[in-house]
Coordinates of C-alpha atoms and ligand atoms in Angstrom, one line a residue:
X171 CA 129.6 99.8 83.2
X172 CA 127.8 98.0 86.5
X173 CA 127.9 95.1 88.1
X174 CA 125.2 93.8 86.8
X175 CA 124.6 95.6 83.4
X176 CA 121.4 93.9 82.6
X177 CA 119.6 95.9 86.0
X178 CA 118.3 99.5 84.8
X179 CA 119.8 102.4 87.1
X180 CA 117.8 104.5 88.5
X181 CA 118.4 107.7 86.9
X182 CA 117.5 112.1 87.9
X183 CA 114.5 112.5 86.3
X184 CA 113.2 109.4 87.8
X185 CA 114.0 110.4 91.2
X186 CA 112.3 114.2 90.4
X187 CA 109.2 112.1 89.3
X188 CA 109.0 110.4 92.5
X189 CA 107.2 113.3 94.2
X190 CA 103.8 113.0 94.9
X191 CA 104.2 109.5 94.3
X192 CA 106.1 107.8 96.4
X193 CA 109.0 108.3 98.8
X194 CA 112.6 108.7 98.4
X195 CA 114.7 106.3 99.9
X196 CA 118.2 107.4 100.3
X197 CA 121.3 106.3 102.7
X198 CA 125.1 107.0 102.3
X199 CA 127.9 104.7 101.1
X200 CA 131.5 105.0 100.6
X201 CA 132.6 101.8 100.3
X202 CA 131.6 98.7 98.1
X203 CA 130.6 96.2 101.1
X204 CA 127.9 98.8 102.2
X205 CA 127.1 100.2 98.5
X206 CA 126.6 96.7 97.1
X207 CA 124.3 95.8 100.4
X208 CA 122.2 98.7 100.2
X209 CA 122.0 99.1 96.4
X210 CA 118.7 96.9 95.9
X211 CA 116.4 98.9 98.1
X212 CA 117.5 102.7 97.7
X213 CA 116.6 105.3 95.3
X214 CA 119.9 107.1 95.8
X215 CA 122.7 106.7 97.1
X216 CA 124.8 109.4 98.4
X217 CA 128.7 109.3 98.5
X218 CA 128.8 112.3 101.1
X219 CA 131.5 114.1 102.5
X220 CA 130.4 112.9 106.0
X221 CA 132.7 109.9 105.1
X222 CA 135.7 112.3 106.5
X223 CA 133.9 112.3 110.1
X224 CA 132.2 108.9 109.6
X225 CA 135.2 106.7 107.6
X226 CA 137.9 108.8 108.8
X227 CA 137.5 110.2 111.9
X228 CA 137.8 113.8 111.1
X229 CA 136.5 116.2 113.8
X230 CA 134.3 117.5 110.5
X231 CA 134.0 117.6 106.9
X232 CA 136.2 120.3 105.7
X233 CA 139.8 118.2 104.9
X234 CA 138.4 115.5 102.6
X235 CA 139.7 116.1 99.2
X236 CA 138.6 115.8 96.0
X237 CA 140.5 112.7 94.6
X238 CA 138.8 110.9 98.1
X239 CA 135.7 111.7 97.1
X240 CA 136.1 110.6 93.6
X241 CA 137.7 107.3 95.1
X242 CA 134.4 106.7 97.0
X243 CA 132.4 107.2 94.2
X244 CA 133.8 105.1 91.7
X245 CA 133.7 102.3 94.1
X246 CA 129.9 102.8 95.0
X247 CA 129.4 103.4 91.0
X248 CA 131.4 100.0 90.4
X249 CA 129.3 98.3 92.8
X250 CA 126.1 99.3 92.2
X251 CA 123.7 99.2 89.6
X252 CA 120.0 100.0 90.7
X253 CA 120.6 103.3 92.5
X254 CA 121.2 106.7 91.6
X255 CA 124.4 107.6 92.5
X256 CA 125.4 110.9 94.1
X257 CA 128.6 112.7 94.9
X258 CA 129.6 115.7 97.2
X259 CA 131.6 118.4 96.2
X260 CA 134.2 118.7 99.0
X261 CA 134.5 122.2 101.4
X262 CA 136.9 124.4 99.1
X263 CA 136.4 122.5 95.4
X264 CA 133.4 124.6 94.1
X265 CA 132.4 127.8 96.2
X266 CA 135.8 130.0 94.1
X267 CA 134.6 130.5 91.0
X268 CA 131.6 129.0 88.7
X269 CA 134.6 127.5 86.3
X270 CA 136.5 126.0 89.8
X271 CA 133.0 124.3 90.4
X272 CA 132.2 122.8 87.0
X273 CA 135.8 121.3 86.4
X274 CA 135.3 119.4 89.6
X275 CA 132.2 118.4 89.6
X276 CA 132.9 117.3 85.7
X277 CA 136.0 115.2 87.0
X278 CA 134.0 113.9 89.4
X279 CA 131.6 113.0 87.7
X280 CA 133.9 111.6 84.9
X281 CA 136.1 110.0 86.9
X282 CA 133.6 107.7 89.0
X283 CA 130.2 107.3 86.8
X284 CA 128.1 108.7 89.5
X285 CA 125.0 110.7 88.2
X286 CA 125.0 113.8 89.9
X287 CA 126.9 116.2 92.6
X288 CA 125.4 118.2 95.8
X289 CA 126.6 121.2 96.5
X290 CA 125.7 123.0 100.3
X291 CA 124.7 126.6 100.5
X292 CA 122.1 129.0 100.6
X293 CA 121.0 131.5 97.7
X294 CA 124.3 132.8 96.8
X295 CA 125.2 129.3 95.3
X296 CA 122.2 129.2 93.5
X297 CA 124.4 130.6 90.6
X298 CA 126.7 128.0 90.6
X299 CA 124.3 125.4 90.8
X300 CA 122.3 127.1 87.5
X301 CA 126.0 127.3 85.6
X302 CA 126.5 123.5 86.7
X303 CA 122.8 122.5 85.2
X304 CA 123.4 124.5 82.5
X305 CA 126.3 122.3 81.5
X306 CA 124.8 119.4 81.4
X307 CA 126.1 118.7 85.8
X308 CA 122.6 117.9 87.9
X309 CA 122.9 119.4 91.2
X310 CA 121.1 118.1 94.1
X311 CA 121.5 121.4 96.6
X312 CA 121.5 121.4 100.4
X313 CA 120.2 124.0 102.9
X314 CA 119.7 124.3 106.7
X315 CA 122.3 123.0 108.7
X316 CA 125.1 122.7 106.4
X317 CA 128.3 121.0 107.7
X318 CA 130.6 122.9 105.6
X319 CA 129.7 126.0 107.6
X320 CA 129.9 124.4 110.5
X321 CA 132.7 127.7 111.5
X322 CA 130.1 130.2 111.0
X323 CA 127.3 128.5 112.2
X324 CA 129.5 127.6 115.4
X325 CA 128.7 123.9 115.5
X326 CA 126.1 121.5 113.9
X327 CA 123.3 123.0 115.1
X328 CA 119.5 122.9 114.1
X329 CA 118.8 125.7 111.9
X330 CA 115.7 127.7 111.1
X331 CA 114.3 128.3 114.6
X332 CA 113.5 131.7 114.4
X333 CA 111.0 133.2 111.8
X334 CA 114.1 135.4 110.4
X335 CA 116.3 132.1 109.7
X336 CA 113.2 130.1 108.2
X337 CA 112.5 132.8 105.4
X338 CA 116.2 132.6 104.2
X339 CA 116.4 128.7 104.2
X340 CA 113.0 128.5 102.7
X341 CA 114.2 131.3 100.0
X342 CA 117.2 129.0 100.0
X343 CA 115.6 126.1 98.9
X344 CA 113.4 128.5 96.3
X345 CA 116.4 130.2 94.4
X346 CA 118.3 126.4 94.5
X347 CA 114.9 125.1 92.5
X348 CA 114.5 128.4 90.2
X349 CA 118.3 127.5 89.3
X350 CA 117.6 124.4 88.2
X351 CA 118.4 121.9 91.3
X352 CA 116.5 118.5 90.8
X353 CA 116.0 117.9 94.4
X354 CA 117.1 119.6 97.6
X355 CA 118.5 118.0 100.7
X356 CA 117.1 119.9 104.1
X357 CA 119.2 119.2 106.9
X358 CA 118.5 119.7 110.7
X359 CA 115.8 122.5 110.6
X360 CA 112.5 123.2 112.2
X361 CA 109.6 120.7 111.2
X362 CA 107.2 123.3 110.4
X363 CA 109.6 124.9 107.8
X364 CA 110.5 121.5 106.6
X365 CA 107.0 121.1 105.5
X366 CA 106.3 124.5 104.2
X367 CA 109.5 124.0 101.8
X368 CA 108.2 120.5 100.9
X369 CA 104.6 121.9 99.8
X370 CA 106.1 124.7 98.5
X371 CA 108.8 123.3 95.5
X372 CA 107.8 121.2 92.6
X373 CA 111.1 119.2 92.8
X374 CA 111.6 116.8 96.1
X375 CA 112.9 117.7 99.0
X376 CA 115.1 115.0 100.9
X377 CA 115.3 115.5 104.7
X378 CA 117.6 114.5 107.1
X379 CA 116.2 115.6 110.5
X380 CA 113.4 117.9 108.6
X381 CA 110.2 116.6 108.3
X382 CA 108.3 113.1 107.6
X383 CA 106.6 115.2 104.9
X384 CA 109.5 115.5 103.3
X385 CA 109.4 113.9 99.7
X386 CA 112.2 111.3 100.6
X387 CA 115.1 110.8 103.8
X388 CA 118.2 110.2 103.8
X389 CA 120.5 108.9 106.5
X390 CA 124.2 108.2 107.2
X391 CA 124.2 105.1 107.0
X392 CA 126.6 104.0 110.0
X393 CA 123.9 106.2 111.8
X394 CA 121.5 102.5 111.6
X395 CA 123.5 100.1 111.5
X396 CA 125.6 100.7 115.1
X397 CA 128.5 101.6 113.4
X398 CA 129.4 105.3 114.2
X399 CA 131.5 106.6 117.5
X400 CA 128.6 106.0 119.8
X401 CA 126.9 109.3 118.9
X402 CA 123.7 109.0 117.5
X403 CA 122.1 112.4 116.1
X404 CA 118.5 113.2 117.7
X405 CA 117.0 112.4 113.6
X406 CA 118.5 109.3 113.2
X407 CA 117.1 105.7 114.5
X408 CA 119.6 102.3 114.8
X409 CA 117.6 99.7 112.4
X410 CA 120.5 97.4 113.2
X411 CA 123.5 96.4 115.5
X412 CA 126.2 95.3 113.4
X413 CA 129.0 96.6 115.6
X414 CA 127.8 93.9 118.0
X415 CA 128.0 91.6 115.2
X416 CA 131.4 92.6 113.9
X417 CA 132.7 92.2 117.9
X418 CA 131.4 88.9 118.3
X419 CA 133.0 87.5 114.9
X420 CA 136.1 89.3 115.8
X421 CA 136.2 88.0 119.2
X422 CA 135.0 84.2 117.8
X423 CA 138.0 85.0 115.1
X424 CA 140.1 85.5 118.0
X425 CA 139.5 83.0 120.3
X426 CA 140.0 80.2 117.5
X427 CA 143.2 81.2 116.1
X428 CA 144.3 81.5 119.8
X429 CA 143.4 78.3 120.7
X430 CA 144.2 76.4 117.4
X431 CA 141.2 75.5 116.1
X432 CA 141.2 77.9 113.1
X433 CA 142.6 77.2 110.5
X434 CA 142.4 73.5 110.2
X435 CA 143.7 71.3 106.9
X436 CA 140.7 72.6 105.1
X437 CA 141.8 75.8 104.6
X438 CA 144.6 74.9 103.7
X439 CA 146.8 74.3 99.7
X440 CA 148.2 71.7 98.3
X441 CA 147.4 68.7 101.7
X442 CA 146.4 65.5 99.7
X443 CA 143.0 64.0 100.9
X444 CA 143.2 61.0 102.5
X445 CA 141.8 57.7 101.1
X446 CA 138.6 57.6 103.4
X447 CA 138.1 61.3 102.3
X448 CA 137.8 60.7 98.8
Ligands
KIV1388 O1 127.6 114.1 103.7 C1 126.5 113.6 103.9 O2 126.5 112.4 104.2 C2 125.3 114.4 103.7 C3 124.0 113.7 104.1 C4 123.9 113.4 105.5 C5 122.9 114.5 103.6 O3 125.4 115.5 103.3

């Protein structure tokens, strides 16, 4: 159940229609503040596994666990109700065993109310992601620069440069939509290839530092709004400052309890209101 039960949520096959229609707006949120601010004008919203670098300050995504994940979820799900909601499988929780992958994703899926899961990797997970559909689990897949591999690729690093690694992310992408995937993520690779996988699939592609072709994009969220460690990635864009916001009520906040003129009576219990008051 939403927030607002009586607002329709936008659901998969909605978002696979979207292609060659009209863009797919997507950002992250892992917390109900953000969720419930970005909620009326996204398509999806993603409860990534970024949240480990981005809300906790992990050097990357491998250590977040499954019960944080579904945490996250279930308070975006309970604080939303006009975006589809998607979950990521954490590093470690899917990539065993087909079985391993669909008794997470079910729990997670169960446990929060969100709509789907991603999964990263190339064509070798394109089984798990058919035995997932199969079971009634949507998978939105994710190729190119995949942070989970971020110890074999030897950073996060753009991917699909040369014309070797471009065939295997663009046959990626191909054996992720022949196993059923309703959308594909396409991180950090070359334009070019970014458009030739977009032209190329009959379910979107969602890019993060791929292509403007791309059939929708998605962002971290702190990314825009001035709230991450300082860094911004080269395919991100600040919309926003709000860390220069959230300093200056801080330092207002501050300055007023120091001083005494916060709180006053008013915010106060139980002080009777005096006769002129009334
Ligand atoms: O974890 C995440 O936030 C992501 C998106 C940036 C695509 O995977």
């Amino acid at each position: 159940m939403s927030v607002h039960s009586d607002v329709k949520r936008r659901t998969v096959p909605q978002l696979m229609a979207l292609k060659g229609d009209k863009k797919i707006v997507s950002l992250t949120a892992y917390i109900a503040p953000i969720a419930r601010q970005l909620d009326p004008y996204m398509d999806m919203i993603l409860v990534g596994d970024s949240t480990a670098m981005v809300g906790y300050a992990m050097d990357d995504t491998l250590s977040i666990t499954l019960e944080q994940m579904a945490a996250h979820a279930k308070a975006v799900v309970r604080s939303t109700a006009h975006a589809c909601v998607v979950v990521d499988m954490p590093f470690g929780t899917y990539q065993e065993s087909l079985q391993q992958a669909f008794k997470n994703a079910a729990y997670l899926l169960a446990s929060s109310g969100a709509s789907a899961i991603k999964l990263e990797g190339g064509d070798v997970m394109a089984e798990t992601t058919r035995f997932l559909v199969d079971r009634g689990i949507p998978v939105l897949a994710h190729v190119g620069l995949m942070p989970q591999y971020v110890n074999t690729m030897g950073g996060f690093k753009a991917q699909g440069l040369s014309d070797a690694a471009a065939e295997r992310i663009y046959n990626d992408a191909l054996a992720h939509q022949s196993a059923g995937a309703f959308a594909v993520v396409l991180e950090g690779i070359a334009e070019p290839l970014g458009r030739r996988i977009t032209e190329s699939l009959h379910i979107p592609t969602i890019g993060i530092g791929a292509s403007p072709e791309c059939d929708g994009q998605i962002l971290v969220t702190e990314d825009i709004l001035g709230l991450g460690d300082g860094r911004i990635p080269k395919f991100a864009k600040p919309f926003a400052d709000v860390g220069a916001l959230i300093r200056e009520a801080a330092s207002e906040y501050a300055s007023s309890v120091r001083d005494g003129s916060f709180p006053t009576l008013d915010h106060c219990f139980g002080v009777k209101k005096r006769q002129s008051e009334s």
